[in-house]
JSON list of C-alpha atoms in Angstrom, two decimals:
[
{"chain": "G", "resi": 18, "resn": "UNK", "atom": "CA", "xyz": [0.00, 0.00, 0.00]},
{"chain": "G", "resi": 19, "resn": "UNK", "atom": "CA", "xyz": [1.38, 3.14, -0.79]},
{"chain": "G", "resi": 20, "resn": "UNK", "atom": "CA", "xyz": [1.77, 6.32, 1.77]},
{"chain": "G", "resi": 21, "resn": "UNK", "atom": "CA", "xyz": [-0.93, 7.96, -0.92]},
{"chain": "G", "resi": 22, "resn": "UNK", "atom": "CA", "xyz": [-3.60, 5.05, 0.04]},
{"chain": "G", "resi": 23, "resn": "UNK", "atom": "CA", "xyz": [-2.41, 4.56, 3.85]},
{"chain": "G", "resi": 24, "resn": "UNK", "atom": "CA", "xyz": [-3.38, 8.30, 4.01]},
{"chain": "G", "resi": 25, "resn": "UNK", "atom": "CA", "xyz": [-6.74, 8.08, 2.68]},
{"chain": "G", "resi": 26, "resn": "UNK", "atom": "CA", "xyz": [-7.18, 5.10, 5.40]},
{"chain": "G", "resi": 27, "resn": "UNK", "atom": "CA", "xyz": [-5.67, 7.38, 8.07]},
{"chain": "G", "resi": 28, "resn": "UNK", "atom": "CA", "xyz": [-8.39, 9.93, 7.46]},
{"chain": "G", "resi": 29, "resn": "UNK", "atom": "CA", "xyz": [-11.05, 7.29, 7.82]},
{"chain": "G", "resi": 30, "resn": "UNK", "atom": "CA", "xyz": [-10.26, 6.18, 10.80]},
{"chain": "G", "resi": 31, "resn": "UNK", "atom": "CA", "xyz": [-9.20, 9.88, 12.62]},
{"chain": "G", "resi": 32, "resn": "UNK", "atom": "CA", "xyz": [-10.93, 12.45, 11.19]},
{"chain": "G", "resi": 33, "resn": "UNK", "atom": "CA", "xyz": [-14.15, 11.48, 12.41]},
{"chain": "G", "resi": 34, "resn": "UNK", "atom": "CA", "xyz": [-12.33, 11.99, 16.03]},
{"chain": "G", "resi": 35, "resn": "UNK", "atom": "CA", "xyz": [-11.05, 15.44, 15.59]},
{"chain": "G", "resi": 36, "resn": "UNK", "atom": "CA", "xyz": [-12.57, 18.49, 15.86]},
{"chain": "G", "resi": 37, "resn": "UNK", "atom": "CA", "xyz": [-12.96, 20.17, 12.63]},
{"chain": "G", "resi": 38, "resn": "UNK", "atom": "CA", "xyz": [-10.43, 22.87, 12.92]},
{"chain": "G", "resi": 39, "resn": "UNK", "atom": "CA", "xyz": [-7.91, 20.39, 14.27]},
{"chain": "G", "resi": 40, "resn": "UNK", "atom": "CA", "xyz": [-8.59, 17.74, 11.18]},
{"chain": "G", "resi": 41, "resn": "UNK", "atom": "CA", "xyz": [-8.08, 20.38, 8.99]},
{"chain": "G", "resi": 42, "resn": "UNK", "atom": "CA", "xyz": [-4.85, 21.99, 10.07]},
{"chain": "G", "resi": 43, "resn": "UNK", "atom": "CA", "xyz": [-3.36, 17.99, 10.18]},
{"chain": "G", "resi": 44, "resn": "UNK", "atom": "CA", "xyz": [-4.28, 18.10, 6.55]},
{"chain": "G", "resi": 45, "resn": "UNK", "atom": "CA", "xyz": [-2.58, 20.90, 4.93]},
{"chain": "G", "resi": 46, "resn": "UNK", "atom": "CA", "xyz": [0.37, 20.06, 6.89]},
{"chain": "G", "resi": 47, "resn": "UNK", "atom": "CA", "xyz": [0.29, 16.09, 5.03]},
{"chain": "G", "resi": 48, "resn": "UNK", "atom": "CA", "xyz": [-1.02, 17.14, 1.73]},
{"chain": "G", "resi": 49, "resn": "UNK", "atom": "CA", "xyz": [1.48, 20.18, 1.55]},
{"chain": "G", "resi": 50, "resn": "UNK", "atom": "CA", "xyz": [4.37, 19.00, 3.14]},
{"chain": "G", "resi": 51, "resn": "UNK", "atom": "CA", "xyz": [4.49, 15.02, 3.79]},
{"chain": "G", "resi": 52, "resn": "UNK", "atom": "CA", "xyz": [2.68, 13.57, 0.63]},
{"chain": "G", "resi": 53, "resn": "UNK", "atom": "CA", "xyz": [4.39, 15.28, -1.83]},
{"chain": "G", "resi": 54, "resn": "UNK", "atom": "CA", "xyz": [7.63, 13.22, -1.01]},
{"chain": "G", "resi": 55, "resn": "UNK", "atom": "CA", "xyz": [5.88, 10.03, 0.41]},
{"chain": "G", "resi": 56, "resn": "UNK", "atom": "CA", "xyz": [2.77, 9.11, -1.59]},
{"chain": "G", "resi": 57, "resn": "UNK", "atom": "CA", "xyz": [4.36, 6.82, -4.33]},
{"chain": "G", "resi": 58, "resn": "UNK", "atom": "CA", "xyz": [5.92, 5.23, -1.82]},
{"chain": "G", "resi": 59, "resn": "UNK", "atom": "CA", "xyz": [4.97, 1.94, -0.72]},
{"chain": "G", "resi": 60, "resn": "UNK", "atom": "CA", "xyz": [4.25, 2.32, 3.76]},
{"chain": "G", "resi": 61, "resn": "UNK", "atom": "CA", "xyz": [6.43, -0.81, 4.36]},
{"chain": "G", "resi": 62, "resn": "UNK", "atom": "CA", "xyz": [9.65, 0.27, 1.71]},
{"chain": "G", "resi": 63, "resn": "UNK", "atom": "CA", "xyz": [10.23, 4.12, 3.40]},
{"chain": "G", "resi": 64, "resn": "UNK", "atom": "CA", "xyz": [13.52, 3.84, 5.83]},
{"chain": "G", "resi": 65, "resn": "UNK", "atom": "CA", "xyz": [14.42, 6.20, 8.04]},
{"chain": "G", "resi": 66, "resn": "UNK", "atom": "CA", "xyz": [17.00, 6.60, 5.38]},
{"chain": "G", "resi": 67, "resn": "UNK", "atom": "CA", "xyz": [13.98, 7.97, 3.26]},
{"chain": "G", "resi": 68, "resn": "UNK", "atom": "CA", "xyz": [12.50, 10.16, 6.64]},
{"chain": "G", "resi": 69, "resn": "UNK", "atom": "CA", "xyz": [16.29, 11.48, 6.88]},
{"chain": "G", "resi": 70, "resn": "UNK", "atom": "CA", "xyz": [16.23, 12.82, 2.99]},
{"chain": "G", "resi": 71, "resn": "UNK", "atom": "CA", "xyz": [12.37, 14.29, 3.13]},
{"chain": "G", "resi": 72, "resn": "UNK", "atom": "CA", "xyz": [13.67, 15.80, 6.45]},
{"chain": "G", "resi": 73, "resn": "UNK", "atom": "CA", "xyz": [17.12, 17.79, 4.95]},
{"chain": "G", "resi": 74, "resn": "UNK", "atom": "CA", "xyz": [14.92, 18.89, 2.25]},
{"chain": "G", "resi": 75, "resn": "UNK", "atom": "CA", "xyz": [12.36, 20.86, 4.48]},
{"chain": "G", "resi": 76, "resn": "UNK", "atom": "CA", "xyz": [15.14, 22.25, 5.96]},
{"chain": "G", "resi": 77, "resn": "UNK", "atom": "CA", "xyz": [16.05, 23.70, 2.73]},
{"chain": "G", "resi": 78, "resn": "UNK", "atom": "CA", "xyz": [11.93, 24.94, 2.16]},
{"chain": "G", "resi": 79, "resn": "UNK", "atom": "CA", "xyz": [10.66, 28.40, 2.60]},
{"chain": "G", "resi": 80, "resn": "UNK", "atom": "CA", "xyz": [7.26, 29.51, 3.76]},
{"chain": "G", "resi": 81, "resn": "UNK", "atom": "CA", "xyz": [5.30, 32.09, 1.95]},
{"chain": "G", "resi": 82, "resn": "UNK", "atom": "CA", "xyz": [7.06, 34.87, 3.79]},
{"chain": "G", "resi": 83, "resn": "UNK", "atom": "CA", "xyz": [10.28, 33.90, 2.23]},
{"chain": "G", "resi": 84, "resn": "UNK", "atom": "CA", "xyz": [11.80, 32.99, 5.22]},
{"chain": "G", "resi": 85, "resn": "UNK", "atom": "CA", "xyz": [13.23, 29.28, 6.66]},
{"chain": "G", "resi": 86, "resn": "UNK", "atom": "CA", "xyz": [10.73, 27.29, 8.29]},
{"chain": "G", "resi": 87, "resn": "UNK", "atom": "CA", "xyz": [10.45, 27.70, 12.43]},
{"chain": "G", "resi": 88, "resn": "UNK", "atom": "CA", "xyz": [11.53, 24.91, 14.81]},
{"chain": "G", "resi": 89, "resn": "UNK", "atom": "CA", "xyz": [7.82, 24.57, 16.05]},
{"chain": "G", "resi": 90, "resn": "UNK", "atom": "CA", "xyz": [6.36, 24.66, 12.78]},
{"chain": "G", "resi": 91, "resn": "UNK", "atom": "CA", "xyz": [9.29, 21.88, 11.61]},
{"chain": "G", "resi": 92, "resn": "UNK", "atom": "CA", "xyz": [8.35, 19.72, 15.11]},
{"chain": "G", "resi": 93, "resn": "UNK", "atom": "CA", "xyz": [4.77, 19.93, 14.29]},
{"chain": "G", "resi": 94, "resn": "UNK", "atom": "CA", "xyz": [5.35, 18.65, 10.58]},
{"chain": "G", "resi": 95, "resn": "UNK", "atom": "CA", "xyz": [7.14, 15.54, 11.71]},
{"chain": "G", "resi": 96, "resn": "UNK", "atom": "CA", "xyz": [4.75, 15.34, 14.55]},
{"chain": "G", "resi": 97, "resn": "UNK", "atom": "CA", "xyz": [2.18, 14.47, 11.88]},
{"chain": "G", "resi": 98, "resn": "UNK", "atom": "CA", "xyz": [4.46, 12.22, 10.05]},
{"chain": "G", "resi": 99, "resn": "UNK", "atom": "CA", "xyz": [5.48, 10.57, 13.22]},
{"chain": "G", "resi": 100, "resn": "UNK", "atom": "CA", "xyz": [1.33, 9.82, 13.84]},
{"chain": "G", "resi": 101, "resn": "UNK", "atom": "CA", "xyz": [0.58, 8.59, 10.60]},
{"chain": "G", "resi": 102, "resn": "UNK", "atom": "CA", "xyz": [3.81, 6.05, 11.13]},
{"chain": "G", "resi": 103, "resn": "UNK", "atom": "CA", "xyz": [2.44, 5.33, 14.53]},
{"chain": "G", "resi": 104, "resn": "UNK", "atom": "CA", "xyz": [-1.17, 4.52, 13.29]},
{"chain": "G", "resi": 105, "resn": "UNK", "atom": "CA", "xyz": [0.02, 2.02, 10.90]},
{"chain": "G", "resi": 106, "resn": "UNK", "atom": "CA", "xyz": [2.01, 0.03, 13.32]},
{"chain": "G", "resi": 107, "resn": "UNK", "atom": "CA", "xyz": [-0.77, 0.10, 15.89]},
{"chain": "G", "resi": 108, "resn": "UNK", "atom": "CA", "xyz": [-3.11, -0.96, 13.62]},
{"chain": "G", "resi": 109, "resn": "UNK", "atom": "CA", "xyz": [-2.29, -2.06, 10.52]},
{"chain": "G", "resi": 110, "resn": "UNK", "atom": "CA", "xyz": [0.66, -4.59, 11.19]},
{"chain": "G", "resi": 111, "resn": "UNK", "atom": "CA", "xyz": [3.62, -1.97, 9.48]},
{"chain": "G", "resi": 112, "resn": "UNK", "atom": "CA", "xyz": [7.02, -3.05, 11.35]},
{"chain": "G", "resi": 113, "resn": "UNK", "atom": "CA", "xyz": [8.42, -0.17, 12.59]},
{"chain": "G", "resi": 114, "resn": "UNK", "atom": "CA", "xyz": [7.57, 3.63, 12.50]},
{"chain": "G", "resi": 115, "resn": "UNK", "atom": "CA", "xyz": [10.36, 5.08, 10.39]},
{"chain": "G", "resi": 116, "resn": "UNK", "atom": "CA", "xyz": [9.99, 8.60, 11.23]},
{"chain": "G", "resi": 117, "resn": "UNK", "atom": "CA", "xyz": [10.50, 8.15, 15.12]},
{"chain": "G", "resi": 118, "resn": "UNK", "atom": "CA", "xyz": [13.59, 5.97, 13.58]},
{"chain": "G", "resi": 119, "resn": "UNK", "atom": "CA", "xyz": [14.86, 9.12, 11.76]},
{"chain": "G", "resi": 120, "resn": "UNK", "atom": "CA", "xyz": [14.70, 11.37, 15.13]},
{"chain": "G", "resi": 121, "resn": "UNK", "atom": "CA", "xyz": [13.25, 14.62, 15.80]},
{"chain": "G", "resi": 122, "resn": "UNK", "atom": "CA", "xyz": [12.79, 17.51, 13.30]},
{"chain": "G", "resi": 123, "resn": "UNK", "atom": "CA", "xyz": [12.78, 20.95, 14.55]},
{"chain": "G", "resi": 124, "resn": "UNK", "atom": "CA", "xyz": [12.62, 22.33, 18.64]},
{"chain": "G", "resi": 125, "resn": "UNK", "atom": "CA", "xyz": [9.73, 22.30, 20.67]},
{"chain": "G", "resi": 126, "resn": "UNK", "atom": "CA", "xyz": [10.53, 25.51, 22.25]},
{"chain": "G", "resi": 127, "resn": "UNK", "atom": "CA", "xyz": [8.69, 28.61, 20.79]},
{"chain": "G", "resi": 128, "resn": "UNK", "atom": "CA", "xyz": [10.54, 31.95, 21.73]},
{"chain": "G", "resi": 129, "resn": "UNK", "atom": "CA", "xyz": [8.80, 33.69, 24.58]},
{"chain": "G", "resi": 130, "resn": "UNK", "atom": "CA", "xyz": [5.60, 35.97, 23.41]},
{"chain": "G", "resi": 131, "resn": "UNK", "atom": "CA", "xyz": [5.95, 39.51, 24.91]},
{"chain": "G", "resi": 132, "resn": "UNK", "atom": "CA", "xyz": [3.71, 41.66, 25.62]},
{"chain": "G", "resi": 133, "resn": "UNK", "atom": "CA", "xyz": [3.12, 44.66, 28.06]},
{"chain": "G", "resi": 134, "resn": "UNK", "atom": "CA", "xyz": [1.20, 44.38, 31.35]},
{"chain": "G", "resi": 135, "resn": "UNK", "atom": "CA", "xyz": [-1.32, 46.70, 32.37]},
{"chain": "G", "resi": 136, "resn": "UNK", "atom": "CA", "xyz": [1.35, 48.89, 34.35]},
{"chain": "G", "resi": 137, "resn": "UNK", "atom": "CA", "xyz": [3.59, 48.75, 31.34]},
{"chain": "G", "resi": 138, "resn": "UNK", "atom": "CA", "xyz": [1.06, 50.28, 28.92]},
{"chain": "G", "resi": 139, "resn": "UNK", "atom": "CA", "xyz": [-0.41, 52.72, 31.79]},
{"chain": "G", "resi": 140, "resn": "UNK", "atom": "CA", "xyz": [3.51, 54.40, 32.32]},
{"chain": "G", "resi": 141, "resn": "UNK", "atom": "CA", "xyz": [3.94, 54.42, 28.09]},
{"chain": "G", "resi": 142, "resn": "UNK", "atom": "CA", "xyz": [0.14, 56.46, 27.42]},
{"chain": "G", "resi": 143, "resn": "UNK", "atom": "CA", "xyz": [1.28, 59.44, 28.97]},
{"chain": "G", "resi": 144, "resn": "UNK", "atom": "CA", "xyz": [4.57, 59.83, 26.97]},
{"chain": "G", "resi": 145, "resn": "UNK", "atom": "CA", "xyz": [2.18, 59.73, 23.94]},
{"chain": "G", "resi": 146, "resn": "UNK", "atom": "CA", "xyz": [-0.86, 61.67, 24.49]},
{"chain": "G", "resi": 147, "resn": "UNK", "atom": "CA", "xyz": [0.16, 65.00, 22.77]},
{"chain": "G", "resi": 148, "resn": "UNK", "atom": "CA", "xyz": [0.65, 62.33, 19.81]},
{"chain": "G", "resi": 149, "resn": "UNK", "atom": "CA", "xyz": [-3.15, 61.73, 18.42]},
{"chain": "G", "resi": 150, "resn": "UNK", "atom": "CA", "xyz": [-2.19, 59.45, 15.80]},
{"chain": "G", "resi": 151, "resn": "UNK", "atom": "CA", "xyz": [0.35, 56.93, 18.15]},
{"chain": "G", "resi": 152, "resn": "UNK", "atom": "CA", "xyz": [-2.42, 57.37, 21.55]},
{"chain": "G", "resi": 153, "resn": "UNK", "atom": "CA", "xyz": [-5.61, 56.15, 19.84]},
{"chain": "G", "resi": 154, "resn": "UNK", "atom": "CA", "xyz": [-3.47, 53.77, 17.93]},
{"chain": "G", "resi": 155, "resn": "UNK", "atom": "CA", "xyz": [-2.34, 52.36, 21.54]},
{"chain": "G", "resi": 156, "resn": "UNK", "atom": "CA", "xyz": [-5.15, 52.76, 22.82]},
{"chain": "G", "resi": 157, "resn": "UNK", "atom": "CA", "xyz": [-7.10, 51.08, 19.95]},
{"chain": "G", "resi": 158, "resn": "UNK", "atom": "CA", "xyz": [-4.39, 47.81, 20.22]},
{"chain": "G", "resi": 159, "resn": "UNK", "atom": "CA", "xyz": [-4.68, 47.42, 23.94]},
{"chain": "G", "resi": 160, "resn": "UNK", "atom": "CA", "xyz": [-8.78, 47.98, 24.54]},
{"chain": "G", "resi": 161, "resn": "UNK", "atom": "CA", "xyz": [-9.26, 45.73, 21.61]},
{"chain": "G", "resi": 162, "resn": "UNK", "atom": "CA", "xyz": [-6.98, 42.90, 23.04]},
{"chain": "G", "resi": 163, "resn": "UNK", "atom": "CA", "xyz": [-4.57, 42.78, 20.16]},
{"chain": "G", "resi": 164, "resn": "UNK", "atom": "CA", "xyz": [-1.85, 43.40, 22.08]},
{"chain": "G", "resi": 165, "resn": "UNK", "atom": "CA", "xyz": [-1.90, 39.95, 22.97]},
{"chain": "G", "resi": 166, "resn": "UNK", "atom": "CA", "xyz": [-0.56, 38.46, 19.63]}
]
């Protein structure tokens, strides 16, 4: 069985576990990143060998911003890989799950989100008030909440 058909038996049996948003996010990340390289391959013939190679090359991949991908976003794409493997040894007698063979992809860290407190932003309106444009642009980011990401 190819990774191509294994997939389309993966998403039988999961997707009618997840939620919607979370099935959906788990497939862009196969069909855009995982079966590209995988689906003409047969489940049982991809080595960690193979897992190694499709790893190096998203290494070498740029998002749409034209930039490497993260660590996080690299963890969560052999994540995925890593639970299709899993599924198919659990359940559907394949020997060995070659991308937990290959090792881990990316970090698991994210940097550290900052953002100011309420004291923070209280001390910096007052430097800006004779500034109409930059104080109800502040004030604008902080009552509306996007000042958290």
């Amino acid at each position: 069985m190819t990774f191509k058909d294994f997939w389309e038996v993966y998403e039988a049996d999961v997707k009618p576990k997840l939620k919607y948003n979370t099935w959906c996010t788990k497939e862009y990340v196969v069909t855009k990143k995982i079966l590209p390289y995988f689906k003409e391959k047969k489940m049982n013939d991809i080595s960690a060998r193979d897992v190694i190679q499709w790893q190096k090359e998203l290494l070498q991949m740029e998002g749409r911003n034209g930039k490497m991908y993260s660590g996080t976003y690299l963890k969560t794409v052999q994540a995925e890989s890593s639970c299709i493997f899993n599924h198919a040894v659990n359940f559907y007698e394949l020997a060995c799950n070659s991308s937990r063979k290959a090792g881990p992809l990316g970090c698991g860290q994210a940097d550290e989100m900052l953002f100011w407190t309420k004291e923070e932003y209280l001390r910096c309106i007052p430097t800006i008030v004779d500034k109409p444009y930059s104080y109800y642009a502040f004030e604008l980011l902080y009552c509306c909440g996007m000042r958290l990401g």
